[in-house]
PDB file of C-alpha atoms in Angstrom:
ATOM      1  CA  MET A 908       6.730  19.765  -4.301  1.00  0.00           C
ATOM      2  CA  ALA A 909       6.527  20.679  -0.710  1.00  0.00           C
ATOM      3  CA  ASP A 910       2.972  21.839  -1.380  1.00  0.00           C
ATOM      4  CA  GLN A 911       1.806  18.771  -2.986  1.00  0.00           C
ATOM      5  CA  LYS A 912       3.200  16.519  -0.197  1.00  0.00           C
ATOM      6  CA  ASN A 913       1.071  18.423   2.156  1.00  0.00           C
ATOM      7  CA  MET A 914      -2.078  18.187   0.495  1.00  0.00           C
ATOM      8  CA  LEU A 915      -1.480  14.488   0.002  1.00  0.00           C
ATOM      9  CA  GLY A 916      -0.722  14.303   3.551  1.00  0.00           C
ATOM     10  CA  GLN A 917       2.875  12.575   2.762  1.00  0.00           C
ATOM     11  CA  ILE A 918       5.115  13.091   5.377  1.00  0.00           C
ATOM     12  CA  ASP A 919       8.913  15.368   5.021  1.00  0.00           C
ATOM     13  CA  ILE A 920      11.179  12.459   6.717  1.00  0.00           C
ATOM     14  CA  SER A 921      14.793  11.755   5.573  1.00  0.00           C
ATOM     15  CA  LYS A 922      15.308   8.295   3.800  1.00  0.00           C
ATOM     16  CA  ARG A 923      17.749   7.522   6.654  1.00  0.00           C
ATOM     17  CA  GLN A 924      14.450   8.191   8.984  1.00  0.00           C
ATOM     18  CA  ALA A 925      12.280   5.992   6.649  1.00  0.00           C
ATOM     19  CA  GLU A 926      14.628   3.333   6.784  1.00  0.00           C
ATOM     20  CA  ILE A 927      14.857   3.721  10.372  1.00  0.00           C
ATOM     21  CA  ALA A 928      11.419   3.155  10.992  1.00  0.00           C
ATOM     22  CA  ASP A 929      11.000  -0.007   8.500  1.00  0.00           C
ATOM     23  CA  LEU A 930      13.878  -1.606  10.622  1.00  0.00           C
ATOM     24  CA  VAL A 931      12.387  -0.822  13.897  1.00  0.00           C
ATOM     25  CA  GLN A 932       8.499  -1.949  12.885  1.00  0.00           C
ATOM     26  CA  LYS A 933      10.704  -5.269  11.210  1.00  0.00           C
ATOM     27  CA  ALA A 934      13.054  -5.787  14.394  1.00  0.00           C
ATOM     28  CA  GLY A 935      10.617  -4.860  17.130  1.00  0.00           C
ATOM     29  CA  PHE A 936      12.951  -2.590  18.789  1.00  0.00           C
ATOM     30  CA  ALA A 937      16.094  -1.120  18.615  1.00  0.00           C
ATOM     31  CA  SER A 938      18.797   0.593  20.544  1.00  0.00           C
ATOM     32  CA  VAL A 939      19.868   3.941  19.795  1.00  0.00           C
ATOM     33  CA  GLU A 940      23.732   2.444  19.493  1.00  0.00           C
ATOM     34  CA  GLU A 941      22.483  -0.201  17.475  1.00  0.00           C
ATOM     35  CA  LEU A 942      20.851   2.505  15.137  1.00  0.00           C
ATOM     36  CA  ALA A 943      24.098   4.482  14.843  1.00  0.00           C
ATOM     37  CA  ASP A 944      26.623   1.693  14.370  1.00  0.00           C
ATOM     38  CA  ARG A 945      24.394   0.297  11.639  1.00  0.00           C
ATOM     39  CA  PHE A 946      24.011   4.088   9.929  1.00  0.00           C
ATOM     40  CA  GLU A 947      27.474   4.722  10.585  1.00  0.00           C
ATOM     41  CA  VAL A 948      26.140   7.902  12.910  1.00  0.00           C
ATOM     42  CA  THR A 949      26.694   9.934  16.122  1.00  0.00           C
ATOM     43  CA  THR A 950      24.167   8.508  18.655  1.00  0.00           C
ATOM     44  CA  GLN A 951      22.982  12.262  18.767  1.00  0.00           C
ATOM     45  CA  THR A 952      22.385  12.395  15.424  1.00  0.00           C
ATOM     46  CA  ILE A 953      20.295   8.818  15.333  1.00  0.00           C
ATOM     47  CA  ARG A 954      18.560  10.689  18.412  1.00  0.00           C
ATOM     48  CA  ARG A 955      17.120  13.634  16.503  1.00  0.00           C
ATOM     49  CA  ASP A 956      15.901  11.382  13.944  1.00  0.00           C
ATOM     50  CA  VAL A 957      14.186   8.688  15.904  1.00  0.00           C
ATOM     51  CA  ASN A 958      12.758  12.040  18.469  1.00  0.00           C
ATOM     52  CA  GLY A 959      11.195  13.847  14.987  1.00  0.00           C
ATOM     53  CA  LEU A 960       9.601   9.711  14.339  1.00  0.00           C
ATOM     54  CA  CYS A 961       8.180   9.395  17.584  1.00  0.00           C
ATOM     55  CA  GLU A 962       6.578  13.203  17.175  1.00  0.00           C
ATOM     56  CA  LEU A 963       4.839  11.598  14.583  1.00  0.00           C
ATOM     57  CA  GLY A 964       3.639   8.897  16.342  1.00  0.00           C
ATOM     58  CA  ILE A 965       5.359   5.827  13.752  1.00  0.00           C
ATOM     59  CA  LEU A 966       7.623   5.005  16.284  1.00  0.00           C
ATOM     60  CA  ARG A 967       7.943   5.044  20.247  1.00  0.00           C
ATOM     61  CA  ARG A 968      10.635   6.102  22.656  1.00  0.00           C
ATOM     62  CA  THR A 969      11.204   3.002  25.438  1.00  0.00           C
ATOM     63  CA  HIS A 970      13.596   2.128  27.904  1.00  0.00           C
ATOM     64  CA  GLY A 971      17.193   2.619  25.792  1.00  0.00           C
ATOM     65  CA  GLY A 972      15.664   2.693  22.578  1.00  0.00           C
ATOM     66  CA  VAL A 973      12.506   2.937  20.068  1.00  0.00           C
ATOM     67  CA  GLU A 974      10.196   0.439  19.200  1.00  0.00           C
ATOM     68  CA  PRO A 975       6.391   0.374  17.424  1.00  0.00           C
ATOM     69  CA  PRO A 976       3.655   2.336  18.473  1.00  0.00           C
ATOM     70  CA  ALA A 977       1.117  -0.348  20.293  1.00  0.00           C
ATOM     71  CA  PRO A 978      -1.251  -1.355  17.672  1.00  0.00           C
ATOM     72  CA  ALA A 979      -4.648  -0.206  17.759  1.00  0.00           C
ATOM     73  CA  SER A 980      -5.957  -2.201  14.626  1.00  0.00           C
ATOM     74  CA  ASN A 981      -4.179  -0.879  11.475  1.00  0.00           C
ATOM     75  CA  ILE A 982      -0.836   0.973  11.253  1.00  0.00           C
ATOM     76  CA  HIS A 983      -0.919   3.959  11.061  1.00  0.00           C
ATOM     77  CA  TYR A 984      -1.341   5.375   7.011  1.00  0.00           C
ATOM     78  CA  SER A 985       1.763   7.712   7.328  1.00  0.00           C
ATOM     79  CA  THR A 986       3.745   4.932   8.572  1.00  0.00           C
ATOM     80  CA  ARG A 987       2.251   2.523   5.675  1.00  0.00           C
ATOM     81  CA  GLN A 988       3.649   5.077   3.001  1.00  0.00           C
ATOM     82  CA  ILE A 989       7.658   4.300   4.199  1.00  0.00           C
ATOM     83  CA  LEU A 990       7.139   0.597   5.296  1.00  0.00           C
ATOM     84  CA  ASN A 991       8.427  -1.489   2.377  1.00  0.00           C
ATOM     85  CA  LEU A 992       9.006   1.671   0.179  1.00  0.00           C
ATOM     86  CA  PRO A 993      11.575   0.656  -2.104  1.00  0.00           C
ATOM     87  CA  GLU A 994       9.209  -3.044  -2.558  1.00  0.00           C
ATOM     88  CA  LYS A 995       6.195  -1.016  -3.271  1.00  0.00           C
ATOM     89  CA  GLN A 996       8.066   0.676  -5.785  1.00  0.00           C
ATOM     90  CA  LEU A 997       9.355  -2.360  -7.189  1.00  0.00           C
ATOM     91  CA  ILE A 998       5.697  -3.111  -7.118  1.00  0.00           C
ATOM     92  CA  ALA A 999       4.343  -0.434  -8.553  1.00  0.00           C
ATOM     93  CA  LYS A1000       6.942  -0.433 -11.518  1.00  0.00           C
ATOM     94  CA  LEU A1001       5.789  -3.680 -12.609  1.00  0.00           C
ATOM     95  CA  VAL A1002       2.297  -2.950 -12.554  1.00  0.00           C
ATOM     96  CA  ALA A1003       2.600  -0.070 -14.961  1.00  0.00           C
ATOM     97  CA  GLY A1004       3.983  -2.319 -17.244  1.00  0.00           C
ATOM     98  CA  HIS A1005       0.601  -4.309 -17.808  1.00  0.00           C
ATOM     99  CA  VAL A1006      -1.139  -0.849 -18.047  1.00  0.00           C
ATOM    100  CA  GLY A1007      -1.799   0.653 -21.318  1.00  0.00           C
ATOM    101  CA  ASN A1008      -2.811   4.085 -22.008  1.00  0.00           C
ATOM    102  CA  ASN A1009      -6.275   5.011 -22.788  1.00  0.00           C
ATOM    103  CA  GLN A1010      -7.707   2.336 -20.139  1.00  0.00           C
ATOM    104  CA  SER A1011     -10.153   2.747 -17.234  1.00  0.00           C
ATOM    105  CA  ILE A1012      -8.807   1.967 -13.949  1.00  0.00           C
ATOM    106  CA  ALA A1013     -10.382   1.728 -10.647  1.00  0.00           C
ATOM    107  CA  PHE A1014      -8.365   2.216  -7.644  1.00  0.00           C
ATOM    108  CA  SER A1015      -8.725   0.824  -3.811  1.00  0.00           C
ATOM    109  CA  ILE A1016      -7.843   2.234  -0.451  1.00  0.00           C
ATOM    110  CA  GLY A1017      -4.488   1.878   0.788  1.00  0.00           C
ATOM    111  CA  THR A1018      -0.715   2.837   0.071  1.00  0.00           C
ATOM    112  CA  THR A1019       0.945   0.382  -2.949  1.00  0.00           C
ATOM    113  CA  PRO A1020      -2.335   1.088  -4.877  1.00  0.00           C
ATOM    114  CA  GLU A1021      -1.208   4.965  -4.058  1.00  0.00           C
ATOM    115  CA  ILE A1022       2.180   3.865  -4.751  1.00  0.00           C
ATOM    116  CA  VAL A1023       0.932   1.782  -8.155  1.00  0.00           C
ATOM    117  CA  MET A1024      -0.638   5.465  -9.324  1.00  0.00           C
ATOM    118  CA  GLN A1025       2.415   7.531  -8.892  1.00  0.00           C
ATOM    119  CA  ALA A1026       3.990   4.951 -10.887  1.00  0.00           C
ATOM    120  CA  LEU A1027       1.383   5.319 -13.833  1.00  0.00           C
ATOM    121  CA  VAL A1028       2.097   9.078 -14.245  1.00  0.00           C
ATOM    122  CA  GLY A1029       3.982   8.861 -17.271  1.00  0.00           C
ATOM    123  CA  HIS A1030       1.058   6.885 -19.257  1.00  0.00           C
ATOM    124  CA  GLU A1031      -1.411   8.688 -21.259  1.00  0.00           C
ATOM    125  CA  LYS A1032      -5.656   9.358 -20.780  1.00  0.00           C
ATOM    126  CA  LEU A1033      -6.069   7.431 -18.019  1.00  0.00           C
ATOM    127  CA  ALA A1034      -9.866   7.313 -16.388  1.00  0.00           C
ATOM    128  CA  VAL A1035      -9.102   6.952 -12.932  1.00  0.00           C
ATOM    129  CA  PHE A1036     -12.444   6.148 -10.492  1.00  0.00           C
ATOM    130  CA  THR A1037     -11.338   5.731  -6.946  1.00  0.00           C
ATOM    131  CA  ASN A1038     -12.405   6.267  -2.783  1.00  0.00           C
ATOM    132  CA  ASN A1039      -8.406   7.260  -2.451  1.00  0.00           C
ATOM    133  CA  LEU A1040      -7.936  10.781  -2.124  1.00  0.00           C
ATOM    134  CA  ASN A1041      -4.022  10.174  -2.243  1.00  0.00           C
ATOM    135  CA  VAL A1042      -4.592   8.460  -5.335  1.00  0.00           C
ATOM    136  CA  ALA A1043      -7.125  11.146  -6.719  1.00  0.00           C
ATOM    137  CA  PHE A1044      -4.410  14.109  -6.155  1.00  0.00           C
ATOM    138  CA  THR A1045      -1.015  11.981  -7.554  1.00  0.00           C
ATOM    139  CA  ALA A1046      -3.725  10.836 -10.481  1.00  0.00           C
ATOM    140  CA  SER A1047      -4.107  14.912 -10.890  1.00  0.00           C
ATOM    141  CA  VAL A1048      -0.852  15.555 -11.649  1.00  0.00           C
ATOM    142  CA  ASN A1049      -1.239  14.415 -15.386  1.00  0.00           C
ATOM    143  CA  PRO A1050      -4.023  16.723 -17.566  1.00  0.00           C
ATOM    144  CA  SER A1051      -4.422  13.534 -19.677  1.00  0.00           C
ATOM    145  CA  PHE A1052      -5.780  11.681 -17.193  1.00  0.00           C
ATOM    146  CA  GLN A1053      -9.604  12.148 -15.852  1.00  0.00           C
ATOM    147  CA  VAL A1054     -10.320  11.814 -12.381  1.00  0.00           C
ATOM    148  CA  THR A1055     -13.812  10.469 -10.849  1.00  0.00           C
ATOM    149  CA  ILE A1056     -13.604  10.172  -6.875  1.00  0.00           C
ATOM    150  CA  THR A1057     -16.283   8.977  -4.891  1.00  0.00           C
ATOM    151  CA  GLY A1058     -18.561  11.007  -2.098  1.00  0.00           C
ATOM    152  CA  GLY A1059     -19.482  10.641   1.459  1.00  0.00           C
ATOM    153  CA  ARG A1060     -17.680  10.482   5.019  1.00  0.00           C
ATOM    154  CA  LEU A1061     -13.954  10.929   4.737  1.00  0.00           C
ATOM    155  CA  ARG A1062     -11.666   9.195   6.871  1.00  0.00           C
ATOM    156  CA  HIS A1063      -9.045  11.868   8.142  1.00  0.00           C
ATOM    157  CA  GLY A1064      -5.819   9.254   8.660  1.00  0.00           C
ATOM    158  CA  ASP A1065      -6.301   7.248   5.478  1.00  0.00           C
ATOM    159  CA  ARG A1066      -7.678  10.219   3.690  1.00  0.00           C
ATOM    160  CA  ASP A1067     -10.355   7.771   1.872  1.00  0.00           C
ATOM    161  CA  VAL A1068     -13.864   6.966   1.818  1.00  0.00           C
ATOM    162  CA  LEU A1069     -15.693   3.854   2.684  1.00  0.00           C
ATOM    163  CA  GLY A1070     -19.162   2.698   3.161  1.00  0.00           C
ATOM    164  CA  SER A1071     -21.957   2.333   0.923  1.00  0.00           C
ATOM    165  CA  ALA A1072     -21.703   5.196  -0.737  1.00  0.00           C
ATOM    166  CA  ALA A1073     -18.422   4.300  -1.795  1.00  0.00           C
ATOM    167  CA  GLN A1074     -19.586   0.840  -2.594  1.00  0.00           C
ATOM    168  CA  ALA A1075     -22.840   2.364  -5.206  1.00  0.00           C
ATOM    169  CA  PHE A1076     -20.343   4.958  -7.073  1.00  0.00           C
ATOM    170  CA  PHE A1077     -17.577   1.752  -8.227  1.00  0.00           C
ATOM    171  CA  SER A1078     -20.443  -0.303  -9.371  1.00  0.00           C
ATOM    172  CA  ASN A1079     -21.734   3.108 -11.747  1.00  0.00           C
ATOM    173  CA  TYR A1080     -19.060   1.935 -13.689  1.00  0.00           C
ATOM    174  CA  LYS A1081     -17.133  -1.084 -15.633  1.00  0.00           C
ATOM    175  CA  VAL A1082     -13.519  -0.306 -16.420  1.00  0.00           C
ATOM    176  CA  ASP A1083     -10.570  -2.147 -17.697  1.00  0.00           C
ATOM    177  CA  ILE A1084      -7.912  -2.799 -14.634  1.00  0.00           C
ATOM    178  CA  GLY A1085      -8.981  -2.924 -10.598  1.00  0.00           C
ATOM    179  CA  ILE A1086      -5.911  -2.495  -8.872  1.00  0.00           C
ATOM    180  CA  PHE A1087      -6.239  -2.598  -4.550  1.00  0.00           C
ATOM    181  CA  GLY A1088      -4.581  -4.005  -1.865  1.00  0.00           C
ATOM    182  CA  VAL A1089      -5.292  -5.971   1.268  1.00  0.00           C
ATOM    183  CA  ALA A1090      -4.365  -6.110   5.081  1.00  0.00           C
ATOM    184  CA  GLY A1091      -3.372  -9.928   4.922  1.00  0.00           C
ATOM    185  CA  VAL A1092      -3.625 -13.189   3.613  1.00  0.00           C
ATOM    186  CA  ASP A1093      -4.631 -16.540   5.248  1.00  0.00           C
ATOM    187  CA  GLU A1094      -2.670 -19.516   4.420  1.00  0.00           C
ATOM    188  CA  ASP A1095      -5.361 -21.010   3.320  1.00  0.00           C
ATOM    189  CA  GLY A1096      -5.832 -17.961   0.500  1.00  0.00           C
ATOM    190  CA  THR A1097      -8.513 -15.905   2.365  1.00  0.00           C
ATOM    191  CA  LEU A1098      -8.416 -12.110   2.113  1.00  0.00           C
ATOM    192  CA  LEU A1099      -7.990 -10.250   4.914  1.00  0.00           C
ATOM    193  CA  ASP A1100      -8.903  -6.722   6.050  1.00  0.00           C
ATOM    194  CA  PHE A1101      -9.599  -4.740   9.366  1.00  0.00           C
ATOM    195  CA  HIS A1102     -13.072  -3.106   8.492  1.00  0.00           C
ATOM    196  CA  GLU A1103     -16.665  -4.337   6.959  1.00  0.00           C
ATOM    197  CA  ASP A1104     -16.557  -1.354   4.477  1.00  0.00           C
ATOM    198  CA  GLU A1105     -12.774  -1.854   2.831  1.00  0.00           C
ATOM    199  CA  VAL A1106     -13.574  -5.256   2.707  1.00  0.00           C
ATOM    200  CA  ALA A1107     -16.969  -3.869   0.384  1.00  0.00           C
ATOM    201  CA  ALA A1108     -15.480  -1.271  -1.459  1.00  0.00           C
ATOM    202  CA  ARG A1109     -13.125  -4.116  -2.890  1.00  0.00           C
ATOM    203  CA  GLN A1110     -15.329  -6.720  -3.629  1.00  0.00           C
ATOM    204  CA  SER A1111     -17.631  -3.714  -5.328  1.00  0.00           C
ATOM    205  CA  ILE A1112     -14.229  -2.764  -7.570  1.00  0.00           C
ATOM    206  CA  LEU A1113     -13.374  -6.390  -7.974  1.00  0.00           C
ATOM    207  CA  ALA A1114     -17.180  -6.960  -9.550  1.00  0.00           C
ATOM    208  CA  ASN A1115     -16.997  -4.197 -11.998  1.00  0.00           C
ATOM    209  CA  CYS A1116     -13.621  -5.154 -13.313  1.00  0.00           C
ATOM    210  CA  ARG A1117     -12.121  -6.891 -16.336  1.00  0.00           C
ATOM    211  CA  ARG A1118      -9.234  -7.462 -15.008  1.00  0.00           C
ATOM    212  CA  SER A1119      -8.182  -7.981 -11.495  1.00  0.00           C
ATOM    213  CA  TYR A1120      -4.608  -6.751  -9.731  1.00  0.00           C
ATOM    214  CA  LEU A1121      -4.071  -7.648  -6.223  1.00  0.00           C
ATOM    215  CA  VAL A1122      -1.301  -5.549  -5.106  1.00  0.00           C
ATOM    216  CA  LEU A1123       1.002  -6.215  -2.221  1.00  0.00           C
ATOM    217  CA  ASP A1124       4.416  -6.849  -0.930  1.00  0.00           C
ATOM    218  CA  HIS A1125       5.988 -10.043   1.011  1.00  0.00           C
ATOM    219  CA  SER A1126       4.852  -9.404   4.684  1.00  0.00           C
ATOM    220  CA  LYS A1127       1.246  -9.288   4.133  1.00  0.00           C
ATOM    221  CA  PHE A1128       1.529 -13.386   3.251  1.00  0.00           C
ATOM    222  CA  GLY A1129       0.461 -14.491   6.871  1.00  0.00           C
ATOM    223  CA  ARG A1130      -0.438 -11.290   8.749  1.00  0.00           C
ATOM    224  CA  ASN A1131      -3.100 -11.237  10.719  1.00  0.00           C
ATOM    225  CA  ALA A1132      -6.815  -9.345  10.290  1.00  0.00           C
ATOM    226  CA  HIS A1133      -9.845 -10.237  11.566  1.00  0.00           C
ATOM    227  CA  VAL A1134     -12.173  -9.453   8.737  1.00  0.00           C
ATOM    228  CA  ARG A1135     -12.645 -12.270   5.970  1.00  0.00           C
ATOM    229  CA  GLY A1136     -13.395 -10.672   2.388  1.00  0.00           C
ATOM    230  CA  GLY A1137     -11.989 -13.443  -0.602  1.00  0.00           C
ATOM    231  CA  GLN A1138      -9.486 -15.664  -1.897  1.00  0.00           C
ATOM    232  CA  LEU A1139      -6.220 -14.938  -3.803  1.00  0.00           C
ATOM    233  CA  SER A1140      -7.904 -17.068  -6.180  1.00  0.00           C
ATOM    234  CA  ASP A1141     -10.681 -14.561  -7.247  1.00  0.00           C
ATOM    235  CA  VAL A1142      -7.948 -12.274  -8.885  1.00  0.00           C
ATOM    236  CA  ASP A1143      -6.844 -12.612 -12.476  1.00  0.00           C
ATOM    237  CA  ALA A1144      -3.266 -11.090 -11.472  1.00  0.00           C
ATOM    238  CA  ILE A1145      -1.070 -10.933  -8.096  1.00  0.00           C
ATOM    239  CA  PHE A1146       1.717  -8.304  -8.335  1.00  0.00           C
ATOM    240  CA  THR A1147       4.617  -9.251  -5.252  1.00  0.00           C
ATOM    241  CA  ASP A1148       7.911  -8.403  -4.694  1.00  0.00           C
ATOM    242  CA  CYS A1149       8.910 -12.198  -3.681  1.00  0.00           C
ATOM    243  CA  PRO A1150       8.367 -15.795  -4.938  1.00  0.00           C
ATOM    244  CA  VAL A1151       5.342 -16.834  -3.237  1.00  0.00           C
ATOM    245  CA  SER A1152       5.509 -19.688  -0.725  1.00  0.00           C
ATOM    246  CA  ASP A1153       4.272 -22.962  -1.440  1.00  0.00           C
ATOM    247  CA  VAL A1154       1.573 -22.785   0.985  1.00  0.00           C
ATOM    248  CA  PHE A1155       0.232 -19.927  -0.465  1.00  0.00           C
ATOM    249  CA  LEU A1156       0.497 -21.212  -4.158  1.00  0.00           C
ATOM    250  CA  ALA A1157      -1.782 -24.128  -3.177  1.00  0.00           C
ATOM    251  CA  SER A1158      -4.770 -22.181  -3.155  1.00  0.00           C
ATOM    252  CA  LEU A1159      -4.000 -21.036  -6.455  1.00  0.00           C
ATOM    253  CA  GLU A1160      -3.620 -24.898  -7.468  1.00  0.00           C
ATOM    254  CA  GLY A1161      -5.915 -25.253 -10.841  1.00  0.00           C
ATOM    255  CA  THR A1162      -7.218 -21.452 -11.083  1.00  0.00           C
ATOM    256  CA  LYS A1163      -6.346 -18.769 -13.942  1.00  0.00           C
ATOM    257  CA  THR A1164      -4.729 -16.831 -10.848  1.00  0.00           C
ATOM    258  CA  GLU A1165      -1.342 -15.120 -12.560  1.00  0.00           C
ATOM    259  CA  VAL A1166       1.755 -14.069  -9.848  1.00  0.00           C
ATOM    260  CA  PHE A1167       4.297 -11.586 -10.875  1.00  0.00           C
ATOM    261  CA  VAL A1168       6.945 -10.896  -9.044  1.00  0.00           C
ATOM    262  CA  ALA A1169       8.856  -7.878  -9.199  1.00  0.00           C
ATOM    263  CA  ASP A1170      12.368  -8.269  -8.339  1.00  0.00           C
ATOM    264  CA  ASP A1171      12.807 -10.658 -10.962  1.00  0.00           C
ATOM    265  CA  GLY A1172       9.501  -9.984 -12.987  1.00  0.00           C
ATOM    266  CA  ASP A1173       9.149 -13.582 -14.231  1.00  0.00           C
ATOM    267  CA  GLU A1174       5.527 -15.475 -13.580  1.00  0.00           C
ATOM    268  CA  ALA A1175       5.042 -17.974 -10.894  1.00  0.00           C
TER     269      ALA A1175
END
């Protein structure tokens, strides 16, 4: 298992460290004393935890505590892998219930599609098409899966392939389901990402699938990113972990887009 984690680029941290990282990312700052009280451990233990997170670039030390690193663009992939992880796992479990055996699926980049793939490993005879190496390695664990990946230049941090090769790759197939995430959703329902190539690959999946599943946790609603790429109403189904606010639901009025909430599985 450790070898597989290294292949996938997954980081080896404790559950408490993951919770610390999640808490600090959401709050913007936490002191060592506050963290020690919250987790009921010594300040020395917390310092060891946060030092490890700082060495990985997930947090950075500041006077009296820790804070998220200064953002250059999107949050580093290794950090996104642990942020809102329980919520993403709930979403993944819900999505898995909407995927049958013997289906073909295109997966995009991002941590939530990666976690959805983890929830699908128990399925049988899936045909997986992806530009996300984390998804591909996870899918390869099941010998009944057929896994096809695109060629092209690999982005080191995210372990994915973007550009014209990825767009052409997805256009070569017509799959049953396309599964993808986004960096953010504006209040008018506009889907947002950080790079034009991310949008182009996602749009290629959307154009070449019979059903499209947008998977995103609550933190993506209202999150800023600067590249526009379609609307919430473009997809067949949205899978998230909290009820979607009326501000965003307004953009779905009169459409056939379904919303599934992972905390209760009810349709909005």
